[in-house]
């Protein structure tokens, strides 16, 4: 959870500490004592300890502070200079058996002028591991206070266990209303809010706000059902995993009409629920395909599973979204060492050494510890910075992919991308429905179709609503049949193009049936795929034959099926003859909003194959 608050830093922190202590008490753990505040920067005295006191660092300080001059590693900054890269150590509290609370604070990386932070990390034992909760309050130089709450489960032991989905902490539900949490200019609330017609414009402004970081979930109400009842019985339980990760709105009948008229490519109705990712473009048909729809049928079939599906995109976005600058500038947590490696036992030679020799040995050990601590902190910080770099790269790649996909809908070519977007538009020209009626003529070969399956597989990213989950080897093997392979690749591309256009309509609820019906009644301006080549499913003989059915149990994500396998009887005929290549797929547009292609290759075993 990453939100802002209008409260001052100290007040936000006090509320967070109060709620954390209350939750610990409710769970039966000890309450932590109040935090003793010290200056955010390291104190600068200009003096170093001398004599025996230099050997052992006092509690709550680093081993750096106990070293005499000239014993630090050469790359260590002077200790009498305050460095934002090295804030004070965390204060570690034991609140019960194996329950640890670490508290630290200090300036952000960049110095006191960059801002300050406070952090709380709670570790609680859990079955087969440890639950960890990290709360960070950071205020940048602009005065904006950010609050981030991270919940994790760390598994222990050598046994293989299925990863569990971490539940939304109660701390998130209690903090949101107290902090007056916001995402950009919009408020972040913990429960669904009903929207009337006069609030639709504000909702659309929120969807299109470029500063929005969280997903927005918009639920519709079935015709002739009371809004309050639908919210209580369906929407509320459906959104139990969303507080802090998304804001949820429910459209009443008047709001639904106004909303769908204003957003013709991003509609939601009939009891469906739609997830709107950041950077909504209301004028783009292509952009509408980015925002998944959860159909009413899938919700009512299994409400608990539907809640998990709905939370998938908000969780992914929360994990992958780059951090705001103040939170990204928070240094890694520094926990005080549990003990110093000083030999004082009777069997230790250093116990009987003279004071000068003992002092020399102790100083040498402290220097080694200081070097280890510095290296460990640098490594942790490097990992944190690398993760943040990956987040920024992912965001830029997705944005670049969207812009290339929307190039044919009109782009001004700024930032030096005009030529690249034109090339992308030409490559995609054969697979997007034409809004002006001037699209590719039916039956013509669109420009840019691949001539081999090697090229086809490399270009699958051009279909944003299709996911290839199968083994590429089976498809690449078709290229070895030189005489007919190119024709098969073109037919497969035509089928994928039609599947993409069908998926775009299906997630909007305008497909009018399944893919077979789409092929039989292809909308004007869309690519036509021969209906006789689109097969809804396998015969009963194939389905009931254990071995043949197993061949068609193909990979899917866990969000589609917990076993990561699903039967893909629906297929496209992409060739004939003895080899009769096929493309098998699963239509999950009503669930995850995608189509999964699990196999491209020679005909799988049936009654006619040897």
Coordinates of C-alpha atoms in Angstrom, one line a residue:
X1 CA 0.0 0.0 0.0
X2 CA 1.4 3.4 -1.0
X3 CA -0.6 6.5 -0.3
X4 CA -0.2 10.1 0.7
X5 CA -1.6 11.9 3.7
X6 CA -2.3 15.6 4.4
X7 CA -1.3 15.1 8.0
X8 CA 2.1 16.4 9.2
X9 CA 4.8 13.7 9.4
X10 CA 4.9 13.5 13.2
X11 CA 1.1 13.2 13.5
X12 CA 0.9 10.5 10.8
X13 CA 3.6 8.6 12.6
X14 CA 1.9 8.9 15.9
X15 CA -1.4 7.6 14.5
X16 CA 0.5 4.7 12.9
X17 CA 2.3 3.8 16.2
X18 CA -1.0 4.0 18.0
X19 CA -2.8 1.7 15.6
X20 CA 0.2 -0.7 15.6
X21 CA 0.2 -0.9 19.4
X22 CA -3.6 -1.4 19.5
X23 CA -3.4 -4.2 17.0
X24 CA -0.5 -5.9 18.9
X25 CA -2.5 -5.8 22.1
X26 CA -5.6 -7.2 20.4
X27 CA -3.5 -10.1 19.0
X28 CA -2.2 -10.8 22.5
X29 CA 1.3 -9.5 22.1
X30 CA 3.2 -7.0 24.3
X31 CA 2.7 -3.3 23.5
X32 CA 5.9 -1.6 22.5
X33 CA 7.1 1.3 24.6
X34 CA 6.9 4.8 23.1
X35 CA 9.6 5.6 20.7
X36 CA 12.3 8.0 22.1
X37 CA 13.0 10.6 19.4
X38 CA 16.5 11.7 18.7
X39 CA 17.7 14.1 16.0
X40 CA 17.1 12.6 12.6
X41 CA 20.8 13.1 11.6
X42 CA 23.6 11.4 13.4
X43 CA 25.0 13.5 16.2
X44 CA 28.2 15.2 15.4
X45 CA 30.5 15.7 18.3
X46 CA 33.8 16.0 16.5
X47 CA 35.3 13.6 19.2
X48 CA 36.0 10.0 19.2
X49 CA 36.1 7.7 22.2
X50 CA 39.5 6.8 23.5
X51 CA 40.9 4.2 25.8
X52 CA 39.0 1.0 26.8
X53 CA 35.6 2.7 26.0
X54 CA 36.6 2.6 22.4
X55 CA 36.6 -1.2 22.3
X56 CA 32.9 -1.8 22.8
X57 CA 30.2 0.3 21.1
X58 CA 27.4 1.5 23.4
X59 CA 23.9 0.2 22.9
X60 CA 22.1 1.5 19.9
X61 CA 25.2 2.6 18.0
X62 CA 27.2 1.1 15.2
X63 CA 30.5 -0.6 15.5
X64 CA 31.9 2.3 13.4
X65 CA 31.5 4.6 16.4
X66 CA 33.8 2.5 18.6
X67 CA 36.8 2.6 16.3
X68 CA 39.9 4.7 17.0
X69 CA 41.2 7.0 14.2
X70 CA 43.0 5.2 11.4
X71 CA 41.4 1.8 11.8
X72 CA 38.4 2.2 9.5
X73 CA 38.4 0.6 6.0
X74 CA 39.8 3.1 3.5
X75 CA 36.6 3.6 1.6
X76 CA 34.6 4.6 4.8
X77 CA 33.7 8.3 5.2
X78 CA 34.9 10.1 8.3
X79 CA 32.8 9.4 11.4
X80 CA 32.7 13.0 12.5
X81 CA 30.9 13.9 9.2
X82 CA 27.1 13.3 9.1
X83 CA 26.4 11.1 6.1
X84 CA 22.8 10.5 4.9
X85 CA 23.9 7.1 3.6
X86 CA 24.5 5.9 7.2
X87 CA 21.6 6.7 9.5
X88 CA 21.5 5.4 13.1
X89 CA 20.9 1.8 13.8
X90 CA 17.4 0.4 14.3
X91 CA 16.1 0.0 17.8
X92 CA 15.2 -3.7 18.3
X93 CA 12.4 -4.6 20.8
X94 CA 11.3 -8.1 21.8
X95 CA 7.6 -8.1 22.4
X96 CA 7.3 -11.8 23.2
X97 CA 8.6 -15.1 22.0
X98 CA 10.1 -14.6 18.5
X99 CA 8.2 -11.4 18.1
X100 CA 10.5 -8.6 17.1
X101 CA 9.9 -4.9 16.4
X102 CA 12.6 -2.8 14.7
X103 CA 12.2 1.0 14.8
X104 CA 14.5 3.4 13.0
X105 CA 14.4 7.0 11.6
X106 CA 16.8 9.4 10.0
X107 CA 17.3 11.6 6.9
X108 CA 16.6 10.4 3.5
X109 CA 19.5 9.5 1.2
X110 CA 20.6 12.9 -0.1
X111 CA 20.9 14.5 3.3
X112 CA 18.6 16.3 5.7
X113 CA 17.5 18.7 3.1
X114 CA 16.0 15.8 1.1
X115 CA 13.6 14.9 3.8
X116 CA 13.3 12.3 6.6
X117 CA 11.7 9.0 7.3
X118 CA 10.5 6.8 10.2
X119 CA 10.1 3.0 9.8
X120 CA 8.6 0.1 11.8
X121 CA 9.3 -3.5 11.0
X122 CA 7.4 -6.2 12.8
X123 CA 8.2 -9.9 12.6
X124 CA 5.8 -12.4 13.9
X125 CA 6.1 -16.3 13.8
X126 CA 3.6 -18.0 11.4
X127 CA 3.1 -21.6 10.4
X128 CA 6.1 -22.7 8.3
X129 CA 7.7 -19.2 8.4
X130 CA 7.5 -15.6 9.6
X131 CA 5.1 -12.8 8.8
X132 CA 6.7 -9.5 8.3
X133 CA 5.0 -6.1 8.3
X134 CA 6.9 -3.0 7.4
X135 CA 5.4 0.5 7.8
X136 CA 7.4 3.5 6.4
X137 CA 6.5 7.2 6.8
X138 CA 8.6 9.5 4.6
X139 CA 8.4 13.2 3.9
X140 CA 10.3 14.7 1.0
X141 CA 11.6 18.2 0.4
X142 CA 8.3 19.2 -1.1
X143 CA 6.6 18.5 2.3
X144 CA 4.4 15.7 1.0
X145 CA 4.1 12.8 3.4
X146 CA 4.0 9.3 2.0
X147 CA 2.9 6.2 3.9
X148 CA 3.8 2.7 2.7
X149 CA 2.7 -0.6 4.2
X150 CA 4.3 -3.9 3.1
X151 CA 3.1 -7.3 4.2
X152 CA 5.2 -10.4 3.4
X153 CA 5.5 -14.0 4.5
X154 CA 9.0 -15.6 4.6
X155 CA 9.0 -19.4 4.5
X156 CA 11.4 -21.5 6.5
X157 CA 12.5 -25.1 6.2
X158 CA 13.5 -27.2 3.3
X159 CA 10.1 -28.5 2.4
X160 CA 8.4 -27.4 -0.8
X161 CA 5.2 -25.5 0.0
X162 CA 2.7 -23.7 -2.2
X163 CA 3.2 -19.9 -1.9
X164 CA 0.4 -18.3 0.0
X165 CA -1.3 -15.0 -0.9
X166 CA -0.6 -12.6 2.0
X167 CA -3.9 -11.2 3.3
X168 CA -4.5 -7.5 3.6
X169 CA -3.4 -6.5 7.1
X170 CA -6.0 -5.1 9.5
X171 CA -3.6 -2.2 10.0
X172 CA -4.3 -1.0 6.4
X173 CA -8.0 -1.0 7.0
X174 CA -7.7 1.0 10.2
X175 CA -5.1 3.5 9.0
X176 CA -6.8 4.5 5.7
X177 CA -9.7 6.6 7.2
X178 CA -7.5 8.0 10.0
X179 CA -4.8 9.2 7.6
X180 CA -7.3 10.7 5.1
X181 CA -5.3 8.7 2.6
X182 CA -5.1 9.9 -1.0
X183 CA -3.8 8.8 -4.3
X184 CA -3.0 12.0 -6.2
X185 CA -6.0 14.3 -5.7
X186 CA -8.4 11.4 -5.1
X187 CA -9.3 9.9 -1.7
X188 CA -8.5 6.3 -0.9
X189 CA -11.2 4.5 1.0
X190 CA -11.3 1.0 2.4
X191 CA -14.9 0.1 1.4
X192 CA -16.9 0.4 -1.9
X193 CA -18.6 3.7 -2.5
X194 CA -21.8 4.1 -4.5
X195 CA -21.7 6.6 -7.3
X196 CA -24.7 8.6 -8.6
X197 CA -25.0 10.3 -12.0
X198 CA -23.8 13.7 -10.7
X199 CA -20.5 12.1 -9.6
X200 CA -19.6 10.4 -12.8
X201 CA -17.5 13.3 -14.1
X202 CA -15.4 13.2 -11.0
X203 CA -14.9 9.5 -11.4
X204 CA -13.8 9.8 -15.0
X205 CA -11.4 12.6 -14.0
X206 CA -9.9 10.2 -11.4
X207 CA -9.6 7.4 -14.0
X208 CA -7.7 9.7 -16.4
X209 CA -5.6 11.4 -13.8
X210 CA -1.9 11.0 -14.8
X211 CA -0.8 11.1 -11.1
X212 CA -2.9 8.0 -10.2
X213 CA -0.9 5.1 -8.9
X214 CA -3.6 2.7 -7.6
X215 CA -6.0 0.7 -9.7
X216 CA -9.7 1.7 -9.6
X217 CA -12.3 -1.0 -9.6
X218 CA -15.8 -0.1 -10.9
X219 CA -18.7 -2.4 -10.3
X220 CA -22.0 -2.4 -12.1
X221 CA -25.4 -3.5 -10.7
X222 CA -27.6 -6.0 -12.5
X223 CA -30.9 -4.7 -13.8
X224 CA -33.8 -4.9 -11.4
X225 CA -31.6 -5.6 -8.4
X226 CA -31.4 -3.2 -5.5
X227 CA -28.0 -1.4 -5.3
X228 CA -27.7 -1.8 -1.5
X229 CA -28.3 -5.5 -1.6
X230 CA -25.8 -6.1 -4.4
X231 CA -23.2 -4.1 -2.6
X232 CA -23.7 -6.0 0.7
X233 CA -24.0 -9.5 -0.7
X234 CA -21.6 -9.4 -3.7
X235 CA -19.4 -6.3 -4.1
X236 CA -18.4 -6.1 -0.4
X237 CA -17.1 -9.7 -0.1
X238 CA -15.6 -9.5 -3.6
X239 CA -13.4 -6.5 -2.6
X240 CA -12.2 -7.8 0.7
X241 CA -8.6 -8.1 -0.6
X242 CA -8.5 -4.6 -2.1
X243 CA -8.2 -2.0 0.8
X244 CA -5.0 0.0 0.3
X245 CA -4.4 -1.6 -3.2
X246 CA -7.4 -0.1 -5.1
X247 CA -10.4 2.2 -4.7
X248 CA -13.8 0.7 -5.4
X249 CA -16.9 2.4 -6.8
X250 CA -20.4 1.0 -7.5
X251 CA -22.4 2.6 -10.3
X252 CA -26.1 3.1 -9.6
X253 CA -28.4 2.8 -12.7
X254 CA -28.2 6.5 -13.5
X255 CA -24.5 6.6 -13.1
X256 CA -24.0 3.4 -15.2
X257 CA -25.7 5.0 -18.2
X258 CA -23.8 8.3 -18.0
X259 CA -20.5 6.4 -17.4
X260 CA -20.9 4.1 -20.4
X261 CA -21.9 6.9 -22.7
X262 CA -18.8 8.9 -21.7
X263 CA -16.5 5.9 -22.0
X264 CA -17.7 3.9 -25.0
X265 CA -14.5 1.9 -25.1
X266 CA -14.3 1.2 -21.4
X267 CA -17.8 0.3 -20.5
X268 CA -19.0 -1.9 -17.6
X269 CA -22.6 -3.2 -17.1
X270 CA -24.8 -6.2 -16.3
X271 CA -23.3 -6.9 -12.9
X272 CA -19.7 -7.1 -14.2
X273 CA -16.7 -5.5 -12.4
X274 CA -13.9 -3.8 -14.3
X275 CA -10.4 -3.0 -13.2
X276 CA -9.0 0.3 -14.5
X277 CA -5.2 0.5 -14.5
X278 CA -3.4 3.9 -14.5
X279 CA -3.2 6.1 -17.6
X280 CA -6.7 5.4 -19.0
X281 CA -7.1 6.9 -22.5
X282 CA -10.9 7.2 -22.9
X283 CA -10.6 8.0 -26.7
X284 CA -8.7 4.8 -27.5
X285 CA -10.3 1.6 -28.5
X286 CA -7.0 -0.2 -28.1
X287 CA -6.6 1.1 -24.6
X288 CA -9.9 -0.4 -23.6
X289 CA -8.4 -3.9 -23.9
X290 CA -5.9 -3.2 -21.1
X291 CA -8.5 -3.0 -18.4
X292 CA -9.8 -6.5 -17.5
X293 CA -13.5 -7.3 -16.9
X294 CA -14.8 -9.8 -14.4
X295 CA -18.2 -11.1 -15.6
X296 CA -21.1 -11.5 -13.3
X297 CA -21.3 -15.3 -14.1
X298 CA -17.8 -15.8 -13.0
X299 CA -18.4 -13.8 -9.8
X300 CA -21.6 -15.7 -8.8
X301 CA -20.1 -19.1 -9.7
X302 CA -17.4 -18.8 -7.0
X303 CA -17.2 -15.5 -5.1
X304 CA -14.1 -16.4 -3.2
X305 CA -12.1 -17.3 -6.3
X306 CA -13.4 -14.2 -8.1
X307 CA -12.1 -12.1 -5.2
X308 CA -8.7 -13.6 -5.7
X309 CA -8.9 -12.9 -9.5
X310 CA -10.0 -9.3 -8.9
X311 CA -7.1 -8.7 -6.5
X312 CA -4.5 -10.0 -9.0
X313 CA -3.9 -6.9 -11.0
X314 CA -3.9 -4.5 -8.0
X315 CA -1.3 -6.7 -6.2
X316 CA 0.9 -6.9 -9.3
X317 CA 0.7 -3.2 -9.9
X318 CA 1.5 -2.4 -6.2
X319 CA 4.6 -4.7 -6.4
X320 CA 5.9 -3.4 -9.8
X321 CA 5.0 0.3 -9.5
X322 CA 8.1 2.5 -9.0
X323 CA 8.3 4.1 -5.6
X324 CA 7.8 7.8 -5.1
X325 CA 11.1 9.7 -4.7
X326 CA 10.9 10.0 -0.9
X327 CA 10.2 6.3 -0.4
X328 CA 12.9 5.3 -2.9
X329 CA 15.4 7.4 -0.9
X330 CA 14.8 5.6 2.4
X331 CA 18.0 3.7 3.2
X332 CA 18.0 0.0 4.0
X333 CA 17.2 -1.1 7.5
X334 CA 20.3 -1.5 9.8
X335 CA 19.8 -3.9 12.6
X336 CA 22.4 -3.8 15.5
X337 CA 24.7 -6.8 15.6
X338 CA 23.5 -9.5 18.1
X339 CA 27.0 -9.8 19.6
X340 CA 30.6 -8.8 19.1
X341 CA 33.1 -11.6 18.5
X342 CA 35.4 -10.9 21.5
X343 CA 36.9 -13.9 23.1
X344 CA 36.7 -13.5 26.9
X345 CA 36.4 -17.2 28.0
X346 CA 38.9 -18.9 30.1
X347 CA 40.2 -20.9 27.2
X348 CA 40.9 -17.8 25.1
X349 CA 44.5 -16.6 24.9
X350 CA 43.3 -13.0 24.7
X351 CA 41.8 -13.3 28.2
X352 CA 45.3 -13.4 29.7
X353 CA 47.0 -11.0 27.3
X354 CA 48.3 -7.6 28.5
X355 CA 45.9 -4.6 28.2
X356 CA 47.7 -3.1 25.2
X357 CA 47.7 -6.4 23.3
X358 CA 44.0 -7.0 24.2
X359 CA 43.1 -3.6 23.1
X360 CA 44.9 -4.1 19.8
X361 CA 43.1 -7.4 19.2
X362 CA 39.7 -5.8 20.1
X363 CA 40.3 -2.9 17.7
X364 CA 41.2 -5.2 14.9
X365 CA 38.0 -7.2 15.4
X366 CA 36.0 -4.1 15.5
X367 CA 37.6 -2.9 12.3
X368 CA 36.7 -6.2 10.7
X369 CA 33.1 -6.0 11.9
X370 CA 32.9 -2.5 10.7
X371 CA 34.0 -3.5 7.2
X372 CA 31.6 -6.4 7.2
X373 CA 28.7 -4.2 8.3
X374 CA 29.6 -1.6 5.6
X375 CA 29.8 -4.3 2.9
X376 CA 26.5 -5.9 4.0
X377 CA 24.7 -2.5 4.0
X378 CA 26.1 -1.6 0.6
X379 CA 25.0 -5.0 -0.8
X380 CA 21.5 -4.6 0.6
X381 CA 21.2 -1.0 -0.8
X382 CA 22.4 -2.2 -4.2
X383 CA 19.7 -4.8 -4.3
X384 CA 17.1 -2.3 -3.3
X385 CA 18.3 0.1 -6.0
X386 CA 18.3 -2.6 -8.6
X387 CA 14.7 -3.6 -7.7
X388 CA 13.7 0.0 -8.2
X389 CA 15.5 0.2 -11.5
X390 CA 13.6 -2.9 -12.7
X391 CA 10.3 -1.3 -11.6
X392 CA 11.1 1.8 -13.7
X393 CA 12.2 -0.3 -16.7
X394 CA 9.0 -2.4 -16.6
X395 CA 6.8 0.7 -16.5
X396 CA 8.6 2.3 -19.4
X397 CA 8.4 -0.9 -21.5
X398 CA 4.7 -1.3 -20.9
X399 CA 4.1 2.4 -21.7
X400 CA 6.2 2.1 -24.9
X401 CA 4.3 -1.0 -25.9
X402 CA 1.0 0.7 -25.4
X403 CA 2.1 3.7 -27.5
X404 CA 3.2 1.5 -30.3
X405 CA -0.1 -0.4 -30.2
X406 CA -2.1 2.9 -30.3
X407 CA 0.1 4.4 -33.0
X408 CA -2.5 3.9 -35.7
X409 CA -5.1 5.7 -33.6
X410 CA -3.2 9.0 -33.9
X411 CA 0.0 10.0 -32.2
X412 CA 1.9 13.3 -32.7
X413 CA 5.3 11.6 -32.9
X414 CA 6.9 13.7 -30.2
X415 CA 10.0 12.6 -28.2
X416 CA 11.6 11.1 -31.4
X417 CA 9.2 8.2 -31.5
X418 CA 7.2 9.1 -34.6
X419 CA 9.1 6.8 -37.0
X420 CA 9.0 3.9 -34.7
X421 CA 5.3 4.3 -34.0
X422 CA 4.6 4.5 -37.8
X423 CA 6.4 1.2 -38.3
X424 CA 4.5 -0.4 -35.4
X425 CA 1.2 0.9 -36.9
X426 CA 2.0 -0.7 -40.3
X427 CA 2.8 -4.0 -38.6
X428 CA -0.4 -3.9 -36.6
X429 CA -2.6 -2.6 -39.5
X430 CA -3.9 -6.1 -40.3
X431 CA -5.2 -6.9 -36.8
X432 CA -7.2 -3.9 -35.5
X433 CA -10.8 -3.2 -36.4
X434 CA -11.1 0.0 -38.4
X435 CA -13.3 2.7 -36.9
X436 CA -13.5 4.6 -40.1
X437 CA -14.5 1.7 -42.4
X438 CA -11.3 1.9 -44.4
X439 CA -9.6 -1.1 -42.9
X440 CA -8.1 -4.0 -44.8
X441 CA -10.5 -5.6 -47.3
X442 CA -12.0 -8.9 -46.3
X443 CA -10.0 -11.8 -47.6
X444 CA -6.9 -9.8 -48.4
X445 CA -3.5 -10.6 -46.9
X446 CA -2.6 -7.8 -44.5
X447 CA 0.8 -6.3 -44.6
X448 CA 3.5 -7.7 -42.3
X449 CA 2.3 -11.3 -41.8
X450 CA 5.1 -13.6 -40.7
X451 CA 6.6 -16.1 -43.1
X452 CA 7.7 -18.6 -40.5
X453 CA 6.7 -19.7 -37.0
X454 CA 10.0 -18.4 -35.8
X455 CA 9.0 -14.9 -36.7
X456 CA 5.4 -15.5 -35.5
X457 CA 6.6 -16.5 -32.0
X458 CA 8.9 -13.5 -31.9
X459 CA 6.0 -11.2 -32.6
X460 CA 3.4 -12.6 -30.2
X461 CA 3.8 -9.5 -28.1
X462 CA 1.8 -7.6 -30.7
X463 CA -1.4 -9.3 -29.3
X464 CA -1.8 -7.8 -25.8
X465 CA -4.8 -10.0 -24.9
X466 CA -3.3 -13.3 -26.0
X467 CA -0.8 -15.2 -23.9
X468 CA 1.3 -18.1 -25.3
X469 CA 1.8 -20.6 -22.5
X470 CA 2.9 -23.7 -24.5
X471 CA 6.2 -25.2 -25.7
X472 CA 7.7 -23.3 -28.6
X473 CA 9.5 -26.4 -29.9
X474 CA 6.3 -27.9 -31.4
X475 CA 5.7 -24.7 -33.3
X476 CA 9.2 -24.3 -34.5
X477 CA 9.2 -27.8 -35.8
X478 CA 6.6 -26.8 -38.4
X479 CA 9.3 -24.5 -40.0
X480 CA 11.2 -27.7 -41.0
X481 CA 8.4 -28.5 -43.5
X482 CA 9.7 -25.9 -45.9
X483 CA 7.1 -26.2 -48.7
X484 CA 4.0 -25.6 -46.7
X485 CA 5.3 -24.0 -43.4
X486 CA 5.0 -20.4 -44.6
X487 CA 1.4 -20.8 -45.5
X488 CA 0.7 -22.4 -42.1
X489 CA 2.4 -19.5 -40.3
X490 CA 0.2 -17.0 -42.2
X491 CA -3.0 -18.9 -41.4
X492 CA -2.0 -19.1 -37.7
X493 CA -1.3 -15.3 -37.7
X494 CA -4.7 -14.7 -39.3
X495 CA -6.3 -16.8 -36.5
X496 CA -4.4 -15.0 -33.8
X497 CA -5.4 -11.6 -35.3
X498 CA -9.1 -12.7 -35.2
X499 CA -8.7 -14.0 -31.6
X500 CA -7.2 -10.6 -30.5
X501 CA -10.1 -8.7 -32.1
X502 CA -12.6 -11.0 -30.5
X503 CA -10.9 -10.7 -27.1
X504 CA -11.1 -6.9 -27.3
X505 CA -14.8 -7.1 -27.9
X506 CA -15.3 -9.9 -25.3
X507 CA -13.7 -8.0 -22.4
X508 CA -16.1 -5.1 -23.3
X509 CA -19.1 -7.5 -23.4
X510 CA -19.8 -6.8 -27.1
X511 CA -18.6 -10.0 -28.7
X512 CA -22.1 -11.4 -29.1
X513 CA -21.1 -15.0 -28.4
X514 CA -18.0 -17.2 -28.5
X515 CA -15.2 -17.1 -31.1
X516 CA -17.0 -19.5 -33.5
X517 CA -20.0 -17.1 -33.6
X518 CA -17.6 -14.2 -34.0
X519 CA -16.1 -15.8 -37.1
X520 CA -19.6 -16.5 -38.5
X521 CA -20.7 -12.9 -37.9
X522 CA -17.5 -10.9 -38.1
X523 CA -18.1 -7.1 -37.6
X524 CA -17.4 -4.9 -40.5
X525 CA -13.8 -3.7 -40.6
X526 CA -12.5 -6.6 -38.6
X527 CA -10.3 -9.4 -39.9
X528 CA -12.3 -12.4 -41.0
X529 CA -11.2 -15.9 -40.1
X530 CA -13.0 -18.8 -41.9
X531 CA -15.6 -20.3 -39.5
X532 CA -14.9 -23.9 -40.7
X533 CA -11.4 -23.5 -39.3
X534 CA -12.6 -22.5 -35.8
X535 CA -13.6 -25.6 -33.8
X536 CA -15.4 -25.1 -30.4
X537 CA -14.1 -28.3 -28.8
X538 CA -13.0 -31.9 -29.2
X539 CA -15.2 -34.9 -29.6
X540 CA -16.6 -36.8 -26.7
X541 CA -14.3 -39.7 -27.6
X542 CA -11.2 -37.5 -27.2
X543 CA -12.5 -35.9 -24.0
X544 CA -13.2 -39.3 -22.4
X545 CA -9.9 -40.9 -23.5
X546 CA -7.4 -40.4 -20.6
X547 CA -4.2 -40.2 -22.7
X548 CA -5.7 -38.0 -25.4
X549 CA -7.3 -35.6 -22.9
X550 CA -4.0 -35.4 -21.0
X551 CA -2.3 -34.1 -24.2
X552 CA -4.8 -31.2 -24.3
X553 CA -4.3 -30.3 -20.6
X554 CA -2.1 -27.3 -21.4
X555 CA -0.4 -24.7 -19.2
X556 CA -2.3 -21.7 -17.8
X557 CA -1.5 -19.2 -15.0
X558 CA -2.5 -20.1 -11.4
X559 CA -5.1 -17.4 -11.5
X560 CA -7.0 -19.4 -14.1
X561 CA -6.6 -22.8 -12.5
X562 CA -4.9 -23.7 -9.3
X563 CA -3.3 -26.8 -11.0
X564 CA -1.8 -24.5 -13.7
X565 CA -3.3 -26.8 -16.3
X566 CA -6.6 -26.5 -18.2
X567 CA -8.3 -28.6 -20.9
X568 CA -8.0 -26.7 -24.3
X569 CA -10.4 -28.4 -26.6
X570 CA -11.1 -25.3 -28.7
X571 CA -8.7 -25.0 -31.6
X572 CA -8.0 -23.5 -35.0
X573 CA -7.2 -25.6 -38.1
X574 CA -4.1 -24.0 -39.5
X575 CA -3.3 -26.8 -42.0
X576 CA -4.5 -30.0 -43.6
X577 CA -3.1 -33.2 -44.8
X578 CA -1.5 -35.9 -42.7
X579 CA 0.2 -33.5 -40.3
X580 CA -2.9 -31.2 -39.9
X581 CA -1.3 -28.6 -37.6
X582 CA -3.5 -27.1 -34.9
X583 CA -3.6 -24.1 -32.6
X584 CA -5.3 -24.9 -29.2
X585 CA -6.5 -22.1 -26.9
X586 CA -8.6 -21.3 -23.8
X587 CA -11.0 -18.4 -23.9
X588 CA -10.9 -16.8 -20.4
X589 CA -12.1 -13.3 -21.4
X590 CA -14.9 -13.5 -18.9
X591 CA -12.4 -14.3 -16.1
X592 CA -8.9 -13.0 -16.4
X593 CA -9.8 -11.0 -19.6
X594 CA -7.3 -13.0 -21.8
X595 CA -7.0 -15.9 -24.2
X596 CA -4.4 -18.4 -23.5
X597 CA -2.7 -20.2 -26.5
X598 CA -1.4 -23.5 -25.1
X599 CA -0.3 -25.3 -28.2
X600 CA 0.8 -24.7 -31.8
X601 CA 2.0 -27.7 -33.7
X602 CA 1.2 -31.0 -35.4
X603 CA -2.2 -32.5 -34.8
X604 CA -2.5 -34.0 -31.3
X605 CA -3.6 -37.7 -31.0
X606 CA -7.1 -38.6 -31.8
X607 CA -9.0 -41.4 -33.7
X608 CA -7.5 -40.4 -37.0
X609 CA -3.9 -40.0 -36.1
X610 CA -1.3 -42.8 -35.9

